[in-house]
XYZ file of C-alpha atoms in Angstrom:
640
model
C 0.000 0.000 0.000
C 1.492 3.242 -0.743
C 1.363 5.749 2.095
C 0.909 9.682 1.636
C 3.355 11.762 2.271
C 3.182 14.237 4.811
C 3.520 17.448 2.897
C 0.990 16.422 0.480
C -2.040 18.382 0.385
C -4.716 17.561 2.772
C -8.268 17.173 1.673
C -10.990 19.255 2.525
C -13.011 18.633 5.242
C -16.193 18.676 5.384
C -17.591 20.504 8.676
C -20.394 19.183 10.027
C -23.191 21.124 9.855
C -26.601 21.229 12.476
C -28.394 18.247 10.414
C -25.980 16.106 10.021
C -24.872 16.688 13.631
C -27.974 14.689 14.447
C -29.088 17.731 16.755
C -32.361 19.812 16.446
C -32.420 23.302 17.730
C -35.075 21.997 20.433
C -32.039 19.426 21.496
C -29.772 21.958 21.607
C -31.421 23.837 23.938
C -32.727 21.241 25.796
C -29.105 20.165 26.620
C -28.384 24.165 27.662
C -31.370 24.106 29.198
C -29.991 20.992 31.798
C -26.590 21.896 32.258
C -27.735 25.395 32.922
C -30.007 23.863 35.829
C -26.867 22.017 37.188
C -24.535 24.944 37.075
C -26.982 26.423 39.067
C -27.649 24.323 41.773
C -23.964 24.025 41.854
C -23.653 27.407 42.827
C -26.377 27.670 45.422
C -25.050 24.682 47.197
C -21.736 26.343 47.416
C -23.292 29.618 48.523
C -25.348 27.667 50.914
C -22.028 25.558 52.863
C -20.066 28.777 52.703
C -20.295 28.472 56.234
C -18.418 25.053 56.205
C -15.233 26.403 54.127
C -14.142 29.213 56.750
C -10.870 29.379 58.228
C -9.136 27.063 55.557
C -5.875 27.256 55.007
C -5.248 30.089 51.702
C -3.903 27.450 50.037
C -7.420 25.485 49.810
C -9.494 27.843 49.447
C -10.556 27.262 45.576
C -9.874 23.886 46.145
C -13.089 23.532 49.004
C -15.146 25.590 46.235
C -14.515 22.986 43.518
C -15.495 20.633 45.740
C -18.638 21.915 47.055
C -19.206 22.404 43.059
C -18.315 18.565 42.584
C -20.255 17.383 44.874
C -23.135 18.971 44.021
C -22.724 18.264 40.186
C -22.609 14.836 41.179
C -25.556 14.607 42.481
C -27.183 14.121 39.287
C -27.061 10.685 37.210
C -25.429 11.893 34.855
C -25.165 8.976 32.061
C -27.433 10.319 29.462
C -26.686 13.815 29.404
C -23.113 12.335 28.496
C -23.655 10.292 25.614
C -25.637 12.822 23.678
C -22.295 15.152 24.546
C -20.358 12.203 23.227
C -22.388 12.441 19.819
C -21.431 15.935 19.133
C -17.764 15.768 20.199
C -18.161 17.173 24.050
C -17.720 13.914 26.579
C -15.131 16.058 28.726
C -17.588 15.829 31.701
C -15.900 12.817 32.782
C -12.602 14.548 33.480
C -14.068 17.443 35.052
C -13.478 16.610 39.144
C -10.524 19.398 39.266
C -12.431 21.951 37.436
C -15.823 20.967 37.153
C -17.458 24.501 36.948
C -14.945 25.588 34.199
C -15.704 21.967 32.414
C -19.906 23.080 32.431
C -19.009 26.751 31.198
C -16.652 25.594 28.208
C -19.805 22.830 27.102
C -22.466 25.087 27.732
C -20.808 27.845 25.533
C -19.753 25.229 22.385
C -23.756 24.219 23.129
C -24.617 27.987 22.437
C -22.400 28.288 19.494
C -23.650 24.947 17.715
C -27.219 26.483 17.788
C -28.925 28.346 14.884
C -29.277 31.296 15.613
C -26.529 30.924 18.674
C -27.512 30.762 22.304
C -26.684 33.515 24.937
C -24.931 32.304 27.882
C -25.782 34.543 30.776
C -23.925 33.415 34.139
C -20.226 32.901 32.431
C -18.205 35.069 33.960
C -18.586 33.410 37.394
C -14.915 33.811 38.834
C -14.014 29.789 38.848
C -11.285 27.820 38.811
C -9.737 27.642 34.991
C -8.198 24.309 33.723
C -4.464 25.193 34.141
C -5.040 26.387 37.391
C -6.680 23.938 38.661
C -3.497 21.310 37.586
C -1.461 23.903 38.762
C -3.281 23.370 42.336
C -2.813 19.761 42.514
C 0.717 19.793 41.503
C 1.376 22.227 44.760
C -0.893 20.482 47.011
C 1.631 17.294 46.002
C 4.431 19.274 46.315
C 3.833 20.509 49.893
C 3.271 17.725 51.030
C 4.910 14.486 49.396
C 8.006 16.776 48.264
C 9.121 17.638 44.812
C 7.914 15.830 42.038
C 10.603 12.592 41.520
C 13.123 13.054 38.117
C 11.439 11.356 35.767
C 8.177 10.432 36.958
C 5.763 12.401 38.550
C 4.037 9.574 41.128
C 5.759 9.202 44.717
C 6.891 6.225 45.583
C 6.436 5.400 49.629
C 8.025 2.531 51.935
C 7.076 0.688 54.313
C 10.020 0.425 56.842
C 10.791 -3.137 58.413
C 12.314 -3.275 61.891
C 15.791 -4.339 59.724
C 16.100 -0.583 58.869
C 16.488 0.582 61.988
C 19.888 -1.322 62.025
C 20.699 -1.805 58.321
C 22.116 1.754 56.921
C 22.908 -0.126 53.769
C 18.839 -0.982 53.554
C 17.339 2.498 53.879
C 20.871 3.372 51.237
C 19.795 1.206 49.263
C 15.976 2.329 49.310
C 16.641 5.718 48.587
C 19.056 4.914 46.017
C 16.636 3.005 43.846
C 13.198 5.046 43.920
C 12.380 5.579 47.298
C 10.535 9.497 48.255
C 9.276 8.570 51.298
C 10.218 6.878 54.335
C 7.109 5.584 56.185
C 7.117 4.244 59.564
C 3.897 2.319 61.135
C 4.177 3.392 64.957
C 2.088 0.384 65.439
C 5.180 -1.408 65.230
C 8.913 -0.961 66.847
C 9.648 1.571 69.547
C 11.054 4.906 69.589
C 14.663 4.095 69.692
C 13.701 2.339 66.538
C 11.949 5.121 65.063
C 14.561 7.518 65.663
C 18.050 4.819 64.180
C 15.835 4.412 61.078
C 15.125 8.209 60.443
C 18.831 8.696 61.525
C 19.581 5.783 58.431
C 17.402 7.828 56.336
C 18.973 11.536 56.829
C 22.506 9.813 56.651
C 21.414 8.588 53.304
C 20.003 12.016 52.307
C 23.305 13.430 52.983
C 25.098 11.368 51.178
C 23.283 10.853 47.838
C 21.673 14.219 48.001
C 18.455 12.869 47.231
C 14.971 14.170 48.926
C 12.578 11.922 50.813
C 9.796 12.502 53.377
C 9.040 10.899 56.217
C 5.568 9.999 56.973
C 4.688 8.041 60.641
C 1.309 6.563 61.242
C -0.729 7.551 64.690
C -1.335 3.542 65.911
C -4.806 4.782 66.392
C -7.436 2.149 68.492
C -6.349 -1.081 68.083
C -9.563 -3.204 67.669
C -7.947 -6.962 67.782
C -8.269 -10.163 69.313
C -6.605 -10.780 72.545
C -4.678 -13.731 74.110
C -5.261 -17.479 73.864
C -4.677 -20.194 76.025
C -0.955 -21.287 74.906
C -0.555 -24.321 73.275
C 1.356 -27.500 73.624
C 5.840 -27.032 74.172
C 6.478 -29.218 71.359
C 8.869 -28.061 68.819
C 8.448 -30.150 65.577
C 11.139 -30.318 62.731
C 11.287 -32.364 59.576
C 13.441 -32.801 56.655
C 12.131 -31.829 53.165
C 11.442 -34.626 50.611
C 10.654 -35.078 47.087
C 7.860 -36.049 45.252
C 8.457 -39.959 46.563
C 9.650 -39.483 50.057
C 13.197 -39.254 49.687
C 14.799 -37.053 51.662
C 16.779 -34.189 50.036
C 17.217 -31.909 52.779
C 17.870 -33.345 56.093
C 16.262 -30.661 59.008
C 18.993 -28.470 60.320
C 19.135 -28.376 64.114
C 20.924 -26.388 66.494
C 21.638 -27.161 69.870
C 22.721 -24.366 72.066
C 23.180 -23.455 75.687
C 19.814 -22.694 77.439
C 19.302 -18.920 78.526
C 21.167 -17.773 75.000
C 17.906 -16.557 73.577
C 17.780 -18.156 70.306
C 13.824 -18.996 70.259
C 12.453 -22.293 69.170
C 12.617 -21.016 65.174
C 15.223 -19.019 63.749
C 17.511 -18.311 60.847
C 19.944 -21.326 62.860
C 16.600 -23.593 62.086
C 15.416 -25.153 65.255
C 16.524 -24.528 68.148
C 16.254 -26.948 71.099
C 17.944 -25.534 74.098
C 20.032 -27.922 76.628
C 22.451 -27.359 79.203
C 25.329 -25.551 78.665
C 27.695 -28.125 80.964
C 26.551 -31.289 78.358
C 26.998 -29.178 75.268
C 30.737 -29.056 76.256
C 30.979 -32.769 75.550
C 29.797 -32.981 71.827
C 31.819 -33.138 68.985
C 31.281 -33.180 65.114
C 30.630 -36.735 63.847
C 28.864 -37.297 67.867
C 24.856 -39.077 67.225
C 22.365 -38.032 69.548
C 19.739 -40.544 69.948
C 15.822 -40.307 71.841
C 12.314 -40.971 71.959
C 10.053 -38.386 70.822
C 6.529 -37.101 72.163
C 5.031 -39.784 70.030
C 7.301 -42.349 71.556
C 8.995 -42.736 68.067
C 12.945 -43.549 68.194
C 14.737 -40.935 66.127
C 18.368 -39.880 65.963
C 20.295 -36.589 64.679
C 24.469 -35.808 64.033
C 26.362 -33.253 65.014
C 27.529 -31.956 61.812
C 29.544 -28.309 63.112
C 30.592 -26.434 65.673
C 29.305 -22.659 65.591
C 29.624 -19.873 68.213
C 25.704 -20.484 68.751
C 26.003 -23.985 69.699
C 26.312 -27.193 67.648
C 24.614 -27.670 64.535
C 22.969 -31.386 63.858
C 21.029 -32.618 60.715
C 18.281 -35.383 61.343
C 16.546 -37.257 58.552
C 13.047 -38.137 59.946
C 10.358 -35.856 61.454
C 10.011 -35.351 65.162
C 8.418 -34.005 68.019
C 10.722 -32.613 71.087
C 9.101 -31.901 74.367
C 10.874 -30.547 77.245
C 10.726 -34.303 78.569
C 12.943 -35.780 75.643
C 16.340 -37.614 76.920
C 18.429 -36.772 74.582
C 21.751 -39.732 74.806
C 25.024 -38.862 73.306
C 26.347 -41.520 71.332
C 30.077 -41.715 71.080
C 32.677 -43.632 69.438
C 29.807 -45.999 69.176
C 28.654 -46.314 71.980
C 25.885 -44.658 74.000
C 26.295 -43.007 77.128
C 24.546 -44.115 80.051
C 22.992 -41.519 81.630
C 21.447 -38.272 79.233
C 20.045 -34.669 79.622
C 16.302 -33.626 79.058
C 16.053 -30.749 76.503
C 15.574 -27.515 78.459
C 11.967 -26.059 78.865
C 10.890 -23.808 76.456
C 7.964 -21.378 75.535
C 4.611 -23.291 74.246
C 3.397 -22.617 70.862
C 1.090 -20.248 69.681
C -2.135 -21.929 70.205
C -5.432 -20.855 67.794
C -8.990 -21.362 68.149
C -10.390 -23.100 64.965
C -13.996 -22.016 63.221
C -16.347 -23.832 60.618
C -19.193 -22.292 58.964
C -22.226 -22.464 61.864
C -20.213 -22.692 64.601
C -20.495 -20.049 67.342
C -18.120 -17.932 69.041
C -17.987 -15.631 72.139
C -16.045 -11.921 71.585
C -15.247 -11.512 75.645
C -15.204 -8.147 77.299
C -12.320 -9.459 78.864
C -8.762 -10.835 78.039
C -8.603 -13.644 79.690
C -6.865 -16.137 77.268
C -9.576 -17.525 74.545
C -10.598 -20.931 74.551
C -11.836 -23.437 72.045
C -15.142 -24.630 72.029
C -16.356 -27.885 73.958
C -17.815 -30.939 73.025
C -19.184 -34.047 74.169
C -18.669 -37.487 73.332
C -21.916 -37.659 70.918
C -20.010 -34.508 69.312
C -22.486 -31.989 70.409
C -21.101 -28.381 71.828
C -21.127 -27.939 75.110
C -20.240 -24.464 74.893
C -18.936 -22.090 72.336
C -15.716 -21.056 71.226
C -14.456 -17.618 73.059
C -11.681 -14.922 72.922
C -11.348 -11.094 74.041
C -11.275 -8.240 72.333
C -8.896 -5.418 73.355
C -10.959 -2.688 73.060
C -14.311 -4.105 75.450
C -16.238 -1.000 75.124
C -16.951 -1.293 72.052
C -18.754 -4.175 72.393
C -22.088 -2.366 73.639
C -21.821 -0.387 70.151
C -22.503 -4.417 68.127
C -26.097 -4.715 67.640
C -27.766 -8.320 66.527
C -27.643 -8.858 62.754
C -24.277 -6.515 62.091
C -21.357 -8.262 60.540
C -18.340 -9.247 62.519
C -15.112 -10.207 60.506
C -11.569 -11.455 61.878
C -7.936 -11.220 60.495
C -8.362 -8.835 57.361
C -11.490 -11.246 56.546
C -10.306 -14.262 56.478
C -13.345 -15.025 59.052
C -16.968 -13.833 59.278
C -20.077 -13.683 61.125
C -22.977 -12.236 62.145
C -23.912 -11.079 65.974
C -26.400 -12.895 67.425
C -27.027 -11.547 70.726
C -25.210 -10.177 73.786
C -24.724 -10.726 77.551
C -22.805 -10.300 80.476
C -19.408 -12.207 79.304
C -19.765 -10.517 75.559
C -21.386 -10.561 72.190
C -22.045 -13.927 70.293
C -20.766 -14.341 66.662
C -22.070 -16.948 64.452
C -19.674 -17.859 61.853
C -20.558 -17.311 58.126
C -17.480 -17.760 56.179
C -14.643 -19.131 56.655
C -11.373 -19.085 54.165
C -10.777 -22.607 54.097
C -12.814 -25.522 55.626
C -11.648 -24.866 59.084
C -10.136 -21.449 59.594
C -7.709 -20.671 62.461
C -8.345 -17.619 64.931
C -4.749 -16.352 66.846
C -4.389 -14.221 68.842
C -3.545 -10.181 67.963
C -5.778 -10.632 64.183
C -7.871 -7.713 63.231
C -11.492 -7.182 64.069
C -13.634 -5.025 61.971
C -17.077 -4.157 62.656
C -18.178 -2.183 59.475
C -21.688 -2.341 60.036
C -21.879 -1.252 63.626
C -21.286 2.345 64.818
C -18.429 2.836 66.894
C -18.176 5.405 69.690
C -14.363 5.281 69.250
C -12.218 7.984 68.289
C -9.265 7.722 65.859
C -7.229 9.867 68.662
C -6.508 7.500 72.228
C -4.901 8.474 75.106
C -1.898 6.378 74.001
C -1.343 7.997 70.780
C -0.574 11.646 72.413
C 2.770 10.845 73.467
C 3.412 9.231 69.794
C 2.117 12.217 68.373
C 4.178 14.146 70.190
C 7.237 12.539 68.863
C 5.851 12.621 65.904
C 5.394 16.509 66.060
C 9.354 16.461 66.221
C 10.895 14.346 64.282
C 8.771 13.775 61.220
C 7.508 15.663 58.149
C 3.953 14.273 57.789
C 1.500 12.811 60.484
C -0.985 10.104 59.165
C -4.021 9.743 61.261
C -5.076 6.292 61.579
C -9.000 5.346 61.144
C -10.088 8.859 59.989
C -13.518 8.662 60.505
C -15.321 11.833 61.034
C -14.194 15.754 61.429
C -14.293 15.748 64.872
C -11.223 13.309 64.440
C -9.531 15.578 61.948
C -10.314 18.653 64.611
C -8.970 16.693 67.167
C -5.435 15.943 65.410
C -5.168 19.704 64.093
C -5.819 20.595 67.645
C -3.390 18.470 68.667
C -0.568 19.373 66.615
C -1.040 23.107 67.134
C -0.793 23.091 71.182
C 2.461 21.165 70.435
C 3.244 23.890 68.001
C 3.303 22.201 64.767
C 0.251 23.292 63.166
C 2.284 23.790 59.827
C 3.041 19.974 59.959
C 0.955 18.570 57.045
C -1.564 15.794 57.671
C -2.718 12.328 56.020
C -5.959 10.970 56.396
C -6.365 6.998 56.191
C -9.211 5.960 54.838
C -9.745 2.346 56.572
C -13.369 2.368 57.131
C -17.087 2.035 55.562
C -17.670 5.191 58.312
C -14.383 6.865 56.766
C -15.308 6.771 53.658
C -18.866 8.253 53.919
C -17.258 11.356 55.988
C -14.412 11.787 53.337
C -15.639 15.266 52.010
C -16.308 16.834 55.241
C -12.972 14.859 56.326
C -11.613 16.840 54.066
C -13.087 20.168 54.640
C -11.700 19.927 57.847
C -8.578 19.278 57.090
C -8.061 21.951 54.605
C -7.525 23.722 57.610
C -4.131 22.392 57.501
C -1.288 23.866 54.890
C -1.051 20.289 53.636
C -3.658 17.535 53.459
C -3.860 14.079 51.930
C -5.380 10.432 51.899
C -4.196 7.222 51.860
C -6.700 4.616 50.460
C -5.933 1.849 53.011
C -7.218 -0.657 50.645
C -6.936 -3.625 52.821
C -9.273 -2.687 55.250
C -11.565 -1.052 53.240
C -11.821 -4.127 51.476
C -13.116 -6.185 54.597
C -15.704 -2.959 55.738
C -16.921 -2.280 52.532
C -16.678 -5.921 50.461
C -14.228 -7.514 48.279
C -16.629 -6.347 45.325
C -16.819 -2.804 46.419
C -12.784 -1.748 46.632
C -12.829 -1.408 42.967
C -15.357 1.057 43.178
C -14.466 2.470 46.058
C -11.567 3.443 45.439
C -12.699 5.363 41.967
C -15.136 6.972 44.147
C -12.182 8.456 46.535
C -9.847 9.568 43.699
C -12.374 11.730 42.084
C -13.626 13.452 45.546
C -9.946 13.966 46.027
C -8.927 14.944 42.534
C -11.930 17.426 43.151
C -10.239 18.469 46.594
C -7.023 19.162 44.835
C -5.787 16.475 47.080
C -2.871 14.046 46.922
C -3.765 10.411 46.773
C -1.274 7.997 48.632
C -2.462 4.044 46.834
C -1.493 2.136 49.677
C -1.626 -1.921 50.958
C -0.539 -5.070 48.912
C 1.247 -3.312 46.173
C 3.355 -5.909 44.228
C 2.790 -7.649 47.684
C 3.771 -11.086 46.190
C 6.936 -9.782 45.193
C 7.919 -7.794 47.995
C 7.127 -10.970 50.422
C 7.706 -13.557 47.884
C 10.120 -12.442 45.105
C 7.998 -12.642 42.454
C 4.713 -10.838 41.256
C 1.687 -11.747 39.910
C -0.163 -10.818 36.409
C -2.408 -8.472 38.315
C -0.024 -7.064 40.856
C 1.518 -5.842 37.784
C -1.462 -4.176 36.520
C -2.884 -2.835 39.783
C 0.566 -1.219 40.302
C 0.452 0.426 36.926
C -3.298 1.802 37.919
C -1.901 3.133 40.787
C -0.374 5.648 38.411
C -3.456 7.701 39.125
C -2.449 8.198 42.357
C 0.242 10.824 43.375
C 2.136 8.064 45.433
C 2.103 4.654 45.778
C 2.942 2.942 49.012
C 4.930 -0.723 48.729
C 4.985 -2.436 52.110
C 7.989 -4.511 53.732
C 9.141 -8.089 53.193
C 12.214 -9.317 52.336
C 12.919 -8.783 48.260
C 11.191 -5.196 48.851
C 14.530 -3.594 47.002
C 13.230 -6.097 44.088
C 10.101 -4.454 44.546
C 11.193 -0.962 44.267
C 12.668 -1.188 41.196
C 9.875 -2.876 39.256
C 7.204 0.147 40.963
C 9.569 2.736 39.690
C 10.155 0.676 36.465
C 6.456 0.473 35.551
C 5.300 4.174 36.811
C 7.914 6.041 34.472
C 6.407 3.298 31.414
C 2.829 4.601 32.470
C 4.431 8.324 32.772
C 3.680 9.033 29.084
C 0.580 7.311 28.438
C -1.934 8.395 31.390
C -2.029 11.164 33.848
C -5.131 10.698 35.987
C -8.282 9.517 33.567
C -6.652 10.868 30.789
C -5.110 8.868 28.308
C -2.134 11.304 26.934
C -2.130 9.842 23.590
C 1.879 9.478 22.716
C 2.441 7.896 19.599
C 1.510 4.430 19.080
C 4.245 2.660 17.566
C 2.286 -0.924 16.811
C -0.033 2.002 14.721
C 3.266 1.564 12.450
C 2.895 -2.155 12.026
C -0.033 -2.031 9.976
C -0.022 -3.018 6.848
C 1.922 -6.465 7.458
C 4.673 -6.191 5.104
């Protein structure tokens, strides 16, 4: 086929004209007509909350108005109206959240010009935000509070920090080095001697490399959890690994070291059975070690090397150690008479297991949680129970909400209440019998909690917080008053400059978000973190997709930076490699203005491949938009 060059003459166009646009005059103005109507109720609703956007901070100020406008405008099912736009040309309403009055004015006056005679548009010269502007706003917004935008890419990239960085210079080095712009650290987690080595890591690193980052801590916030169960059995089980027909082709590794030396049960040394330190003197590498396990099964293991630790063994056959084993040296083939029990250790983590129908008690207490009892015929004597940290929250549960355990892995429905605590029959379960621990999340997205995202606890965090960090996340953001209370907060400790994150975690978070974030316009710098993990379990599996649209474009309208946050390339981080759709829910998070990866232990692997696929995505989508680069498979056509 030959192709035309490109200084040839173009052919004439032919301009549509009003029949063949498919549009009466009556259309026309009906469609002026109805986006008129909106623009106006737009207005009035924004006149009518002015009230609601005082004492903002200057830089928010348009930013509240568009929002007021955006809500409002979406108010209205909007479908129709834009596919008739869509047939004459004008389908920009859907990428109108960060300039939505502007959007209306610049449709409404193309309406008036496509009519014959032309329309006059009375009402245009509204001051409003204008389209460069309004980028202009978000790009600030991001700037003040995520830093500068990142060389070559304009999406943050956030991390997670494992208790390793607190130790490991080379880690957070390493971090920064490849991608990272923001150092976040969960004050759920570590202590603040931790907290401070790993920001100390972090401005080292800055110094060094000259690179920016952030850092961003999380407020624990009230920790609604499980609490203790009954321990389980001290039995510490080990076992070689075979192949597919039971030979052996890694015998367990087994260390034996001096009781009181703190290596627990399971560690990088494998297991770890602790004896005394006066018999450990006697082994030697080539010694056997023969006993009878807690099943009563004779097994055997050889001391293979000599470390500062202890001795290391290998054994070829499973067993079970108790602190009761006799453990007998055997040496130069021959057994000595008299042996040493294996030291005591700590039991086991026990867990409470749940089928579909069964029943269990959430205690106002923590007393350790028991399983349920049964008879001989099978029958339950009584249920299942286990506390719940937070016991006042319990009188908040009415009959028929939904109760879910560890991220939603287990569900159920309250049945009732009385003295001891609320019943919980069990719905779903992730596998045919699911195991409760101790410490695993409870949510409660159906009941409403009197439980602020501020406790007592979390003042002297904050306060630490106030001093040594550049942005303070506030965990479970659920209403204003929460917001207030932080802002508060942070100004009596003098900080009121220090910009804020809110996390959205919650079905009650994310139906406050736009007065959440009224409030904390307040604030020179304001953000949310979609805390997509939890909002899964409130909300439903099936929602988060939506959801999540839902609080990009009230943000986008706020002018407000989006961190996309939980199980980011999760199976890579954790794992070392990623799925298909990690891979392409990473690249959506493009949309975002950061993206948050969380630890595990190839999260350097993980790095890369975020910062790899957000510069690809860098040219081809900013937001909804598709930026239309050149296509180069549009060159591939005709096969030659």
């Amino acid at each position: 086929m030959e192709s035309r060059n490109k200084h040839d003459k173009a052919p004439e166009i032919d301009i549509a004209t009003e029949n063949n646009l498919g549009k009466s005059q009556n259309e026309l103005l009906r469609l002026i007509k109805q986006l008129s109507g909106i623009r106006e109720e737009m207005l009035c609703f924004a006149g009518q909350l002015k009230d609601s956007i005082r004492d903002l901070d200057p830089a928010y100020e348009e930013s509240a108005k568009n929002l007021l406008h955006y809500l409002a405008f979406r108010r209205h099912d909007l479908r129709a109206l834009q596919s008739e736009l869509a047939e004459l040309g004008l389908s920009s309403l859907g990428r109108s959240e960060s300039h939505v009055l502007a959007t209306i004015d610049a449709v409404l006056l193309t309406l008036s010009r496509l009519a014959d005679p032309p329309v006059q548009i009375t009402g245009g010269d509204t001051d409003r935000l204008d389209f460069k502007s309004a980028r202009l706003l978000l790009d600030e917004h991001t700037k003040t509070l995520l830093g500068p935008a990142p060389e070559g890419r304009n999406v943050h990239i956030m991390v997670t920090m494992p208790s390793e960085a607190a130790n490991d210079y080379e880690l957070v080095l390493g971090l920064l080095n490849n991608g990272m712009d923001c150092m976040r650290i969960n004050c759920a987690h570590d202590d603040r001697e931790e907290w401070s080595r790993m920001i100390g890591n972090l401005r080292r690193a800055r110094e060094e490399t000259g690179k920016p980052c952030m850092v961003i801590m999380d407020i624990p916030g009230p920790k609604l959890r499980t609490g203790p169960v009954s321990p389980g059995p001290s039995v510490i089980k080990y076992r070689p690994q075979r192949d597919a027909y039971g030979n052996v082709i890694k015998p367990a590794n087994i260390l034996l070291a001096a009781e009181g030396t703190g290596h627990t049960p399971s560690t990088a040394y494998g297991t770890v059975l602790p004896v005394p330190e006066e018999w450990l003197r006697e082994l030697s590498i080539g010694n056997e070690i023969r006993f009878v396990d807690g099943r009563g099964a004779r097994r055997s293991m050889t001391i293979t090397e000599q470390t500062e630790a202890g001795f290391r063994a290998e054994a070829v056959k499973t067993a079970y150690v108790t602190p009761d084993t006799l453990l007998r040296l055997r040496k130069y083939g021959k057994s000595r008479k008299h042996g040493v029990n294996v030291c005591s250790f700590a039991p086991g983590e026990n867990h409470i297991t749940l089928r579909e129908g069964d029943t269990i008690t959430l205690t106002r207490g923590l007393t350790p949680g028991r399983p349920a009892l049964y008879d001989d015929s099978g029958n339950q004597i009584s249920p299942a129970a286990i506390g719940c940290t937070i016991a006042k929250i319990l009188d908040d549960v009415k009959a028929g909400e939904p109760v879910w355990f560890d991220d939603g892995k287990i569900g159920g429905v309250a049945e009732g209440s009385n003295a001891e605590g609320i019943q919980v029959r069990i719905t779903h379960t992730s596998s045919a019998a699911a195991r409760l621990s101790a410490d695993k999340g409870i949510n409660l997205p159906g009941s409403r909690l009197g439980l602020p995202a501020l406790t007592p606890n979390d003042i002297p965090i904050l306060e630490f917080i106030a001093e040594n960090a550049d942005i303070a996340a506030l965990s479970f953001a659920n209403t204003p008053e929460d917001v207030k209370s932080l802002l508060d907060h942070l100004r009596r400790m003098g900080r009121e400059r220090l910009p804020i994150v809110l996390k959205i975690e919650t079905r009650r978070g994310f139906e406050n978000l736009p007065a959440m974030l009224l409030e904390a316009m307040k604030s020179p710098g304001c953000g949310v973190m979609i805390a997509r993990g939890d909002l899964a379990v409130e909300l439903g599996f099936e929602r988060l997709a939506e959801v999540q649209e839902e609080i990009l474009w009230l943000c986008e309208a706020a002018h407000a930076p989006v961190i996309w946050a939980t199980q980011v390339l999760e199976s890579l981080a954790k794992q070392g490699s990623p799925t298909r759709a990690e891979i392409t829910d990473a690249a959506m998070g493009h949309r975002a203005e950061c993206v948050m990866l969380n630890k595990g232990p190839h999260i350097l692997e993980a790095l890369k491949a975020l910062d790899n696929i957000l510069r690809r995505m860098e040219t081809h989508q900013f937001k909804k938009m598709s930026m239309l680069r050149e296509l180069k498979l549009a060159y591939n056509f005709p096969h030659e």
